[in-house]
Coordinates of C-alpha atoms and ligand atoms in Angstrom, one line a residue:
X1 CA -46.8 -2.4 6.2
X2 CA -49.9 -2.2 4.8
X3 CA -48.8 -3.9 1.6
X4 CA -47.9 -6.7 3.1
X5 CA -51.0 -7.7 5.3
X6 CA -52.7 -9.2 1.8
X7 CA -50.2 -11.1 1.6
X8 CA -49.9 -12.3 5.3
X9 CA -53.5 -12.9 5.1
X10 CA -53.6 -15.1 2.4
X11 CA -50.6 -17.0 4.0
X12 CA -52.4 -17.8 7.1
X13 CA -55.5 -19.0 4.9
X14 CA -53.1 -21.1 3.0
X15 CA -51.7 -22.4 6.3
X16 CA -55.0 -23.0 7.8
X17 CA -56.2 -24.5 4.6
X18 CA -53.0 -26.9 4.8
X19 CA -53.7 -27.8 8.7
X20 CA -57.0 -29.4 7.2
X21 CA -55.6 -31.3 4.6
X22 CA -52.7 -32.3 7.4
X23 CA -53.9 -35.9 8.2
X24 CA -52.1 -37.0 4.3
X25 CA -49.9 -35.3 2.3
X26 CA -50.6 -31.8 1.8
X27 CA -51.8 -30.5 -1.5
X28 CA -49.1 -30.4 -4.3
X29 CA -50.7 -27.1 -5.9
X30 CA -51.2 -25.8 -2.4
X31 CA -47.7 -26.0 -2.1
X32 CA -46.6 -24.7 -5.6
X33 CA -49.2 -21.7 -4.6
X34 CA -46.7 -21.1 -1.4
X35 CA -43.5 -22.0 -3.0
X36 CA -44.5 -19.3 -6.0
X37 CA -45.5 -16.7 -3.3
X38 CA -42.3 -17.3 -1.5
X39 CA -40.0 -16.7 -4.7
X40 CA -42.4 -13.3 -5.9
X41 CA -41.1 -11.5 -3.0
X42 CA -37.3 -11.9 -4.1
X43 CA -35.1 -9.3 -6.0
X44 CA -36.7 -9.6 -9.2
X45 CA -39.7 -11.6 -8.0
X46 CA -41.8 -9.2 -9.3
X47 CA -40.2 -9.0 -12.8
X48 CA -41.9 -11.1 -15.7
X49 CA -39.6 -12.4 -18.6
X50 CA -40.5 -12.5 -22.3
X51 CA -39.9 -16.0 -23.8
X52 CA -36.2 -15.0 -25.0
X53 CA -35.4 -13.7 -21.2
X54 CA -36.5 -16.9 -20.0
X55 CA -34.4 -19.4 -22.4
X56 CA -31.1 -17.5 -21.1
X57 CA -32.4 -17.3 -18.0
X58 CA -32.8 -21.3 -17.7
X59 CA -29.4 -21.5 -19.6
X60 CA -27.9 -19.1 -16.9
X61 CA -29.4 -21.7 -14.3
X62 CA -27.6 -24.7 -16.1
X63 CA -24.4 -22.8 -16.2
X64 CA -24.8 -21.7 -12.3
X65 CA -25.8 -25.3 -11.0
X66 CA -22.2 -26.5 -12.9
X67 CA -19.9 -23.8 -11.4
X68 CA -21.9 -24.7 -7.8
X69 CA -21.0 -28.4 -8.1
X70 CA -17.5 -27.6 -9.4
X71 CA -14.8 -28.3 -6.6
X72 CA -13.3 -25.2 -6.2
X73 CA -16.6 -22.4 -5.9
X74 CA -15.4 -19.0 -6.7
X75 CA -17.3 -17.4 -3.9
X76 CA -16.5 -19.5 -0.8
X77 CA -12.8 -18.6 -1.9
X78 CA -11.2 -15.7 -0.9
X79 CA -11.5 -13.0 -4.6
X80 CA -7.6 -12.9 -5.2
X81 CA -7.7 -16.6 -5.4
X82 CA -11.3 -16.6 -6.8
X83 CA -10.4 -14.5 -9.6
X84 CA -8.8 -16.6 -11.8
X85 CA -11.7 -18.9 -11.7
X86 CA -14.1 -16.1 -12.3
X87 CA -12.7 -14.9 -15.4
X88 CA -13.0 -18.5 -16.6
X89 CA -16.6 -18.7 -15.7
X90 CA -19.1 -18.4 -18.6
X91 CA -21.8 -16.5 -16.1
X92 CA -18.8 -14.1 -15.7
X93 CA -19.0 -13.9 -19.2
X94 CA -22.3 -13.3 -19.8
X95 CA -22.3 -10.8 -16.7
X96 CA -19.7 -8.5 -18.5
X97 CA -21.8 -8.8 -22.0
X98 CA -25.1 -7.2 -19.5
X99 CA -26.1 -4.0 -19.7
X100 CA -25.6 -3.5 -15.7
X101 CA -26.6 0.6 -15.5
X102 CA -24.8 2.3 -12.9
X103 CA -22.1 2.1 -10.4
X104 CA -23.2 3.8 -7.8
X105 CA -20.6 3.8 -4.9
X106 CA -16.7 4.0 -6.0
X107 CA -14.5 6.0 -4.8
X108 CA -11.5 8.6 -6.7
X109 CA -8.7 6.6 -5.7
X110 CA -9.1 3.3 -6.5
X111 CA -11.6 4.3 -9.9
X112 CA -8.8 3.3 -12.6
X113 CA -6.6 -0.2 -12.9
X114 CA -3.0 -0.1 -11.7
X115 CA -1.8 -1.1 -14.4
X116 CA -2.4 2.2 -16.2
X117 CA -1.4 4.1 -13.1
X118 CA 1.9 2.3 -13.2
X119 CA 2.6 1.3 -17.5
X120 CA 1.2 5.2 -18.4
X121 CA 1.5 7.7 -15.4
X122 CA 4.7 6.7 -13.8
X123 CA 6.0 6.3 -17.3
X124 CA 5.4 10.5 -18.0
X125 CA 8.4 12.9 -17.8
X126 CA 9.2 14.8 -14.4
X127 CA 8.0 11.7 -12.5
X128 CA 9.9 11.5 -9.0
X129 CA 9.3 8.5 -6.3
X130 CA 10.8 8.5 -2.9
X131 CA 10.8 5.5 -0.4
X132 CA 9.5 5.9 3.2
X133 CA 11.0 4.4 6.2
X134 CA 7.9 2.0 6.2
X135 CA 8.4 1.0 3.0
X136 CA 5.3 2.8 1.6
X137 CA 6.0 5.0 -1.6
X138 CA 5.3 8.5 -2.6
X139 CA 5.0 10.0 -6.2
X140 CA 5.2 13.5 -7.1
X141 CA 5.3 15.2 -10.4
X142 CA 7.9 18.4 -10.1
X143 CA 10.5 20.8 -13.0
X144 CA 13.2 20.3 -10.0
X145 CA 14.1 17.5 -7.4
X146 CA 11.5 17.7 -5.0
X147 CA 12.3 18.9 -1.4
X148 CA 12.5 16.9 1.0
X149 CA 9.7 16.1 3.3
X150 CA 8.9 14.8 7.0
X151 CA 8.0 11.1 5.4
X152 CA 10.3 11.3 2.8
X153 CA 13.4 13.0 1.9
X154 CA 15.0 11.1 -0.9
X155 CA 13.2 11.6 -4.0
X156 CA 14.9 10.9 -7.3
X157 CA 13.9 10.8 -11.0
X158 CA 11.6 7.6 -11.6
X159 CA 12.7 7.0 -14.9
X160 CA 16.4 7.2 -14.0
X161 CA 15.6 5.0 -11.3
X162 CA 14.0 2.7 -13.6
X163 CA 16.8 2.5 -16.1
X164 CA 19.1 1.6 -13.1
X165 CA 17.6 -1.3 -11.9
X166 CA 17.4 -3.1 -15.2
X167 CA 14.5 -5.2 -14.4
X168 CA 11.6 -3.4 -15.5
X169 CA 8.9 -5.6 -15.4
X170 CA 10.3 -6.7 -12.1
X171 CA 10.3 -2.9 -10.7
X172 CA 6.8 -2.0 -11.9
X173 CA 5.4 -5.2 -10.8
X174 CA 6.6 -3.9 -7.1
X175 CA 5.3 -0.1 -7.9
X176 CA 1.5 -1.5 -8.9
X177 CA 2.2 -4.0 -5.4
X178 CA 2.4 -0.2 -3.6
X179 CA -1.3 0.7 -5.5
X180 CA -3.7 -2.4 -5.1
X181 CA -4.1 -4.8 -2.2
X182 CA -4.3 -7.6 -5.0
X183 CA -1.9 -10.4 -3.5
X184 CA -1.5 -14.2 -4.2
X185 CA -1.8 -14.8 -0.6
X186 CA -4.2 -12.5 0.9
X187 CA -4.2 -14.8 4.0
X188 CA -0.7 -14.5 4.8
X189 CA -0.6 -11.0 4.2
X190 CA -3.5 -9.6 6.1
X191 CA -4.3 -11.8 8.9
X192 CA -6.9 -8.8 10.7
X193 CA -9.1 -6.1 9.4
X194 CA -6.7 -3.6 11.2
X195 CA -3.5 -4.7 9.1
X196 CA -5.7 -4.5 5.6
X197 CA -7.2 -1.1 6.4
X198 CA -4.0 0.2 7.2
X199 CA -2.0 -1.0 4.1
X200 CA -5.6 0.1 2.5
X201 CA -4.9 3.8 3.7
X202 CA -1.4 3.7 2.7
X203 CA -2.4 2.6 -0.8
X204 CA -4.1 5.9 -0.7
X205 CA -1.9 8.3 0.3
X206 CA 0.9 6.5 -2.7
X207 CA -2.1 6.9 -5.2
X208 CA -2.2 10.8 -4.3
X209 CA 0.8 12.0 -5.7
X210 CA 0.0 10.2 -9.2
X211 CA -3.8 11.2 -8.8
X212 CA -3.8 15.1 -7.9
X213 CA -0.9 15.7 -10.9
X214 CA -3.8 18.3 -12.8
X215 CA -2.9 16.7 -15.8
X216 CA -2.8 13.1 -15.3
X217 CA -6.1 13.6 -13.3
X218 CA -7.7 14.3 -16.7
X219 CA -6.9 11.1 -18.2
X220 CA -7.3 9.5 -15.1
X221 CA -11.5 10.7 -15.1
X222 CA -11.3 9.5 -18.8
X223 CA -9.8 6.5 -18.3
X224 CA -12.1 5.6 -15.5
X225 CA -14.9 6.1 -17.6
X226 CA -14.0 4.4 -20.3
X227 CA -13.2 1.2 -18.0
X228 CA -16.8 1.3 -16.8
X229 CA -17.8 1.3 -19.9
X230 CA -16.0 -1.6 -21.7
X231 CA -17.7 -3.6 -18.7
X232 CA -21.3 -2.0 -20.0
X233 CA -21.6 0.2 -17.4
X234 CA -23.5 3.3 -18.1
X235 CA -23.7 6.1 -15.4
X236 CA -21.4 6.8 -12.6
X237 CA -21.5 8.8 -9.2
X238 CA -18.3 9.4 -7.7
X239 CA -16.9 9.5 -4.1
X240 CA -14.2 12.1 -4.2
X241 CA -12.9 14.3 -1.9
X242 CA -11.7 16.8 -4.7
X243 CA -8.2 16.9 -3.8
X244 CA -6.3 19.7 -4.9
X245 CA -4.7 19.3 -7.9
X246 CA -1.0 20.8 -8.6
X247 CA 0.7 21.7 -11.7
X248 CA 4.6 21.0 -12.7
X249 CA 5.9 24.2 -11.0
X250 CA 3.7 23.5 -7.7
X251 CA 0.7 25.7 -8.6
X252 CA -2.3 24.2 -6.6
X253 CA -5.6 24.2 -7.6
X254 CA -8.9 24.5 -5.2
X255 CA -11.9 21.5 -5.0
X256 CA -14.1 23.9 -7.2
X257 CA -11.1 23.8 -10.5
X258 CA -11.1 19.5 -9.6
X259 CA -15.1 19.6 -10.0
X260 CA -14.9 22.0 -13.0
X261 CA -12.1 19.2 -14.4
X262 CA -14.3 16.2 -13.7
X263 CA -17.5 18.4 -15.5
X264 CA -15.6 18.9 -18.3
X265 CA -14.1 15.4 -19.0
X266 CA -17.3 13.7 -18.5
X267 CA -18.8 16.1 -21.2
X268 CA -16.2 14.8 -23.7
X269 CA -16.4 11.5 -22.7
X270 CA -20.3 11.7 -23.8
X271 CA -19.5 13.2 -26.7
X272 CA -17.5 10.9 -27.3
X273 CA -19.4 7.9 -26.0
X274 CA -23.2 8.9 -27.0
X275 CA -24.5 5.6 -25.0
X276 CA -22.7 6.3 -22.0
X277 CA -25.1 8.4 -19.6
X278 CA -23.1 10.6 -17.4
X279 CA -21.1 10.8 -13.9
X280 CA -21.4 13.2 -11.2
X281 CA -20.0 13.3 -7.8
X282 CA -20.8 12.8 -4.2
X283 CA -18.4 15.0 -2.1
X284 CA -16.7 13.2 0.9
X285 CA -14.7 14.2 3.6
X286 CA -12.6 11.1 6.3
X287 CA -14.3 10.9 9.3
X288 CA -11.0 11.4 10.8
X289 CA -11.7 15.3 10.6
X290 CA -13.1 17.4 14.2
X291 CA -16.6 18.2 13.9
X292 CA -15.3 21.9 12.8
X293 CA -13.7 20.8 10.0
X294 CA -16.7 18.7 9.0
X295 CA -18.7 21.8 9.4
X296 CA -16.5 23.6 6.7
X297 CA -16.5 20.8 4.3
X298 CA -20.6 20.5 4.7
X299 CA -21.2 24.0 4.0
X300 CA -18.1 23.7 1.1
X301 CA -20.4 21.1 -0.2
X302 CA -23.3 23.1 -0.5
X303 CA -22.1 25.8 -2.0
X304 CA -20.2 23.7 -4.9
X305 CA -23.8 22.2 -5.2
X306 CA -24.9 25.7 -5.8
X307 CA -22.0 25.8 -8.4
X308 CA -22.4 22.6 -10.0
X309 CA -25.9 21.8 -9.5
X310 CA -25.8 19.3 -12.3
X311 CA -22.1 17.1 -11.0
X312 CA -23.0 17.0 -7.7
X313 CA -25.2 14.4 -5.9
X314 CA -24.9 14.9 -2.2
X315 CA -22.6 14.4 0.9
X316 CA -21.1 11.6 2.4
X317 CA -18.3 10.8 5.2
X318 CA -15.3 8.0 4.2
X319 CA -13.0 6.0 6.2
X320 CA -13.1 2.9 8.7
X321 CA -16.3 2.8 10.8
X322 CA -15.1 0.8 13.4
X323 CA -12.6 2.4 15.8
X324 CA -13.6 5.7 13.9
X325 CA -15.8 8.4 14.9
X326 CA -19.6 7.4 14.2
X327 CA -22.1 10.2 12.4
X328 CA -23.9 10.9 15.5
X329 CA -20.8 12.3 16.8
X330 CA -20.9 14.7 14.1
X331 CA -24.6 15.1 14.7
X332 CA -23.7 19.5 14.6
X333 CA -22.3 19.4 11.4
X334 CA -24.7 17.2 9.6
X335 CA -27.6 19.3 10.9
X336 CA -26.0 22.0 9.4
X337 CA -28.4 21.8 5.8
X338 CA -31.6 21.4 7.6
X339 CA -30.7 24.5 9.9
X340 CA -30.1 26.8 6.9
X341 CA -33.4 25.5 4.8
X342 CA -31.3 24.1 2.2
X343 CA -31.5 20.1 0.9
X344 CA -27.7 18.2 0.8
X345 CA -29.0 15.0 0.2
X346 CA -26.4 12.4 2.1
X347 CA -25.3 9.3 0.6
X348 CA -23.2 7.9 3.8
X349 CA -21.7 4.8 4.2
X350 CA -23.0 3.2 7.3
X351 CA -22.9 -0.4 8.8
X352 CA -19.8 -1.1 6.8
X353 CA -18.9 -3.2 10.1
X354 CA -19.2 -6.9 11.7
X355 CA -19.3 -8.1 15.2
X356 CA -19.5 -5.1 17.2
X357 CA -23.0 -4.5 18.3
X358 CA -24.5 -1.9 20.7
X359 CA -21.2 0.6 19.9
X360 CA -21.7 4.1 18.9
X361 CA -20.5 3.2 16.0
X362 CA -22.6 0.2 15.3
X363 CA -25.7 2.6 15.2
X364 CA -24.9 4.3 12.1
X365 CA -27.4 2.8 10.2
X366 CA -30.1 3.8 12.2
X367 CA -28.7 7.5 12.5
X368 CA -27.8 7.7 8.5
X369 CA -31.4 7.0 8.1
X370 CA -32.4 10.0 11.4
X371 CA -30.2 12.1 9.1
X372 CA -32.6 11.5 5.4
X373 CA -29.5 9.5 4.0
X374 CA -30.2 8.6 0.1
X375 CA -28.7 5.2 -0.2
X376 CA -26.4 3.3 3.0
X377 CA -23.0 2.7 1.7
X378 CA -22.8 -1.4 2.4
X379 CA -25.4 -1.7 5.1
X380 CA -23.8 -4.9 6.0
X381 CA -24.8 -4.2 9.7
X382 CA -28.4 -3.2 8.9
X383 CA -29.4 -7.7 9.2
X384 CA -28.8 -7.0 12.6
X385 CA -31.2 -4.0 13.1
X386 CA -34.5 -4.7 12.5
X387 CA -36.0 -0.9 12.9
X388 CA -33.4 0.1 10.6
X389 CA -34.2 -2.2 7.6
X390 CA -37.8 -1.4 8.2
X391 CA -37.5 2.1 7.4
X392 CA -34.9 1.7 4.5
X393 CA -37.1 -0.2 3.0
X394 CA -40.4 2.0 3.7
X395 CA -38.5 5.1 2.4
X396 CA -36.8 2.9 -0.1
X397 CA -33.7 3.7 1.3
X398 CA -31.2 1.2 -1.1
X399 CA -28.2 -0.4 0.3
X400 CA -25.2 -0.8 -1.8
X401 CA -23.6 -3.7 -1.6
X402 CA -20.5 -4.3 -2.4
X403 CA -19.5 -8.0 -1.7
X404 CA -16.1 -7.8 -3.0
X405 CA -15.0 -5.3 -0.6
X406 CA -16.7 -6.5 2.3
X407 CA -14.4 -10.1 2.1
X408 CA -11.7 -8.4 0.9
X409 CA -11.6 -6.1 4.2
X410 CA -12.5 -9.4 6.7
X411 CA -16.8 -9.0 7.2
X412 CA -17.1 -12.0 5.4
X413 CA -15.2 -15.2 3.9
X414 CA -17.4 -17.4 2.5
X415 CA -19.9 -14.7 0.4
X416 CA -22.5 -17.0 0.6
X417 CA -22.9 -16.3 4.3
X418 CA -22.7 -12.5 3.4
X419 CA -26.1 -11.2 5.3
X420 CA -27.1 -9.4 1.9
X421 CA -28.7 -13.1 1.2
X422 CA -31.6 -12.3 3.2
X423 CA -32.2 -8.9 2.2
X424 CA -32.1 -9.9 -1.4
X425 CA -34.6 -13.0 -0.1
X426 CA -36.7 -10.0 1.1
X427 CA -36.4 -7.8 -1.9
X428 CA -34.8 -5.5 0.0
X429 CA -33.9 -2.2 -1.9
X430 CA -30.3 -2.8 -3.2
X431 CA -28.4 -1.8 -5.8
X432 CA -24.2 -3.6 -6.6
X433 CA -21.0 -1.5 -6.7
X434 CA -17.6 -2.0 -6.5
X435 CA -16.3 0.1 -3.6
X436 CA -12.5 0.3 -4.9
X437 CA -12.0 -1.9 -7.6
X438 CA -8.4 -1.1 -8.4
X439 CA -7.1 -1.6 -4.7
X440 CA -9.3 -4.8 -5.6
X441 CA -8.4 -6.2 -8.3
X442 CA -11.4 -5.6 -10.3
X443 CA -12.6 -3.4 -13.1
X444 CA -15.9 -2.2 -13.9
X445 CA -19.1 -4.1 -11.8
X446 CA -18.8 -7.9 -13.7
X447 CA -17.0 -8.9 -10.4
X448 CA -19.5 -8.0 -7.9
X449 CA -22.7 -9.2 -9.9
X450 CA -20.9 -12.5 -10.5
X451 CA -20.7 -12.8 -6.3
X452 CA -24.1 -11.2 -5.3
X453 CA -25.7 -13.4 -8.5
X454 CA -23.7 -17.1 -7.9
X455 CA -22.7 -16.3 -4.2
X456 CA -24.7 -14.5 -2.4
X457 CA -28.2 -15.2 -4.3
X458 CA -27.5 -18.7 -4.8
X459 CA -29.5 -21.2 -6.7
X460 CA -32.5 -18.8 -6.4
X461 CA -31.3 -15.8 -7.9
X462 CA -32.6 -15.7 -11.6
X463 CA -32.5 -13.5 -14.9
X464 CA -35.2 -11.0 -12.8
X465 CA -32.8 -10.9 -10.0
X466 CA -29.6 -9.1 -12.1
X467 CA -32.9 -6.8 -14.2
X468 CA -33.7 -5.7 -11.1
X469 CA -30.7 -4.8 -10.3
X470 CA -29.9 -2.9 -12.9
X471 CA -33.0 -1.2 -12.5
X472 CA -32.5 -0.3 -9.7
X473 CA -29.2 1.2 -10.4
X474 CA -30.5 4.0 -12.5
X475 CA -33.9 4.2 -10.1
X476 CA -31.9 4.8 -7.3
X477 CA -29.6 6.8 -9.1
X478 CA -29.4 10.9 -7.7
X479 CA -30.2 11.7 -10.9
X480 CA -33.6 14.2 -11.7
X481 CA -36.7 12.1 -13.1
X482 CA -36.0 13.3 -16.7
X483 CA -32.8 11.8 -16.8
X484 CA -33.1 8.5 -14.9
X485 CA -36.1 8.4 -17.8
X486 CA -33.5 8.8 -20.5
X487 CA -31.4 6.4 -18.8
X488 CA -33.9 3.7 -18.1
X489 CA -34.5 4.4 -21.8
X490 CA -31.5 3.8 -23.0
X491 CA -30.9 0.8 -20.7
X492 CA -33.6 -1.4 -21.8
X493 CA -32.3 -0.7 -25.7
X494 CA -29.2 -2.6 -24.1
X495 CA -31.0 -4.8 -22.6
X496 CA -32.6 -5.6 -25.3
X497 CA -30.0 -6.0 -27.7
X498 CA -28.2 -8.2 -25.0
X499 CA -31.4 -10.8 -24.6
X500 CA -31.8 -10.6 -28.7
X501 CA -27.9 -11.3 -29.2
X502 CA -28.6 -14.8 -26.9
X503 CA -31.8 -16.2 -28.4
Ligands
NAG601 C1 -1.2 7.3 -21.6 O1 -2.5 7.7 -21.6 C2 -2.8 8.8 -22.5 C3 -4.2 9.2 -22.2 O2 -5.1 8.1 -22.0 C4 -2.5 8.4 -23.9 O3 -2.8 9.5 -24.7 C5 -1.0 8.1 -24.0 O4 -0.8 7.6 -25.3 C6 -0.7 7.0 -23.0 N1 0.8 6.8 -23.0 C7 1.3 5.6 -22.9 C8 2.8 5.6 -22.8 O5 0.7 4.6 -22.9
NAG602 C1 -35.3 14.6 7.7 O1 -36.6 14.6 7.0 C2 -37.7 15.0 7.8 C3 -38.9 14.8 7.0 O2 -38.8 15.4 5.8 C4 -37.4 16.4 8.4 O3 -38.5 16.7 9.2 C5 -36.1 16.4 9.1 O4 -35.8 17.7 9.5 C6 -35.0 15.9 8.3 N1 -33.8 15.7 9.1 C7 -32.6 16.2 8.8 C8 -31.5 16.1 9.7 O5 -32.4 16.8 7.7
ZN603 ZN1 -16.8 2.9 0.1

């Protein structure tokens, strides 16, 4: 606090001092003085742009005041009818041309486009599918016809299925319908957040059997990477819950051989990709789990942190908040670190949730912060809990917001009423991500800058704004101070290539 009491000081001068001069019209410089003072303590108020920054940034304005005049505004429309639109947009454009550092909360499942999932995976040998009585799917890779199973117990050969329906296109259109919530009428097909989060699980558990396939999982990390990367995306960390993997003959691998898999893959892919930084992974179990099994997975997670001190980041607990069981009920697994002496740094999703305040569940923001959390997954909540955004800003505590997600699953429709607006009014500690962009729709982080820069920023939001965001991706990164150096480093040449390729 004490940084700001300057400031409020010299804010009640200026009022005072406009009192006085209140019998006319008060002082036009007194008021550029406020108006200046105002806009400083925005994301990016603080950031001061060379002469080249500043041309694109009042070409970005020019290009941001059409699209906000236009008819149809991307961000007041729901993003499976927005989308369209957005990829016309020439600030999309330029967003996917930026340098935008590091995606920072995405999960395993939904990491790669369905389109490969569906045109490559489901297209390799040994592929079965089988139907389940509620019309959801499952995939497994097996030498012999799979047994059957209690949710399914017809599986046949994909590619013989294929070839007997004719229609391919037709048939893999429905398969990728099975793998993304993507719909041209999102409205009629998810009326509640309970009927989207459950065809969102579902999604899921279809994804597994393509997903955990040992070898497919290696192209699928590779893939992933190289999607981020196309949309100038430079660093990832991970949500996984490090499935097992199995091979052809049914061979199952443990978390530590998925880790050792994803280690290995992202070493290539550097060696490949020189100006691509790195990944690593924050472990994450469903909050569906008893406070036992959360106890095994916490101390699991600290010893593959032991293992793999370099892939993995931290800790963190997945699935719906509301109606699900909040981290204070799993206060005895979570304290688990701190009673042993040893540091799991958490990362937990918190405040993913809308109208429900005073539940249990509603204060998970407040007790992801009692628990040292890193960053708050979404935070959406955290507007409405003053104490809370006090201290994740004192501790500089970022939120990630990920606006996509948030309308996609019902918080918000309009994303310029997304409460992020004021946090990024106050300079709140923030960094953008994409949650799930395959069940989305999206790939890479272009999407979600395009609604937190047009939508949820607004006029105000400016060239500084999306630096600082960046930044901040790499800043408030897991990674060790050398390496967030090297990464900073290798960001601004970006950048600066970026700015130079617009003047
Ligand atoms: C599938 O992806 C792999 C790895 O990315 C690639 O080597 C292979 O050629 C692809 N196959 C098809 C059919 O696209
Ligand atoms: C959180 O950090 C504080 C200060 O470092 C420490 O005293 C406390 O034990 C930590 N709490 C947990 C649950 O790790
Ligand atoms: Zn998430």
């Amino acid at each position: 606090m004490a940084v700001q009491t300057p400031r409020a000081l010299v804010s009640c001068a200026s009022l005072l001092w406009l009192a006085r001069a209140a019998g006319g019209i008060p002082f036009p410089a007194q008021r550029d003085l406020l108006m200046r003072q105002e806009v400083s303590r925005q994301m990016g108020g603080g950031v001061t742009l060379t002469a080249a920054e500043q041309k694109l940034d009042a070409d970005l304005r020019r290009l941001k005041e059409r699209e906000m005049s236009a008819a149809r505004f991307p961000p007041a429309l729901h993003f499976f009818k927005a989308r369209p639109l957005i990829q016309q947009s020439p600030v999309f454009k330029l967003l996917q041309k930026m340098p935008k550092g590091a995606a920072l909360h995405v999960h395993t499942s939904s990491l790669v486009g369905v389109e490969w999932l569906v045109k490559n995976v489901t297209y390799r040998p040994h592929c079965h599918i089988c139907f389940t009585w509620d019309n959801s799917v499952r995939f497994l890779f097996s030498e012999r016809r799979p047994f059957p199973r209690w949710d399914c117990f017809y599986w046949q050969l994909l590619g013989t299925l294929r070839a007997r329906i004719g229609d391919t296109s037709g048939f893999d259109n429905s398969l990728m319908q099975h793998l993304t919530l993507f719909t041209e009428d999102p409205d009629g097909e998810y009326p509640s957040q309970e009927v989207v989060w459950e065809k969102f699980e579902k999604v899921f558990i279809a994804a597994a059997g393509l997903i955990t396939h040992a070898p497919v999982l290696r192209d699928y990390f590779y893939r992933g990477l190289e999607e981020l990367l196309q949309d100038n995306v430079m660093y990832l960390e991970l949500r996984s819950g490090l499935s097992k993997t199995y091979e052809l003959d049914g061979t199952v691998h443990d978390t530590a051989w998925t880790l050792r898999t994803f280690q290995e893959v992202t070493r290539k892919f550097v060696s490949d990709h020189p100006d691509f930084l790195g990944a690593r992974v924050i472990f994450s179990v469903h909050r569906a789990l008893s406070v036992s099994e959360v106890k095994a997975a916490v101390k699991e997670a600290i010893q593959l942190q032991t293992d793999f001190p370099d892939v993995v980041a931290g800790f963190d607990m997945v699935g719906r908040e509301d109606g699900g069981r909040s981290l204070w009920f799993f206060r005895d697994a979570l304290s688990l670190p701190a009673e042993l002496g040893v540091t799991l740094p958490y990362f937990f999703h918190a405040g993913e949730t809308g109208d429900d305040d005073g539940t249990d569940v509603d204060q998970n923001v407040l007790d992801a912060l009692l628990f040292n959390t890193t960053r708050i997954g979404h935070g959406y909540a955290l507007a409405h809990h003053p104490l809370a955004k006090e201290l994740s800003r004192k501790r500089n505590v970022a939120v990630e917001l990920c606006p996509i997600s948030n309308q996609v699953l019902r918080l918000v429709s309009d994303l310029r009423n997304h409460p992020a607006a004021v946090l990024m009014s106050e300079g709140h500690p923030m960094v953008i991500s994409s949650d799930d962009p395959s069940l989305f729709g999206t790939t890479g982080l272009s999407y979600d800058f395009y609604e937190a820069f047009v939508g949820i920023g607004g006029l105000k939001a400016n060239l500084g704004t999306l630096k600082e965001l960046a930044l901040n991706s790499i800043r408030f990164s897991s990674l060790p101070p050398h390496l967030k150096d090297k990464g900073l480093v290798m960001w601004q040449k970006k950048w600066d290539a970026f700015i130079f390729h617009h003047s």
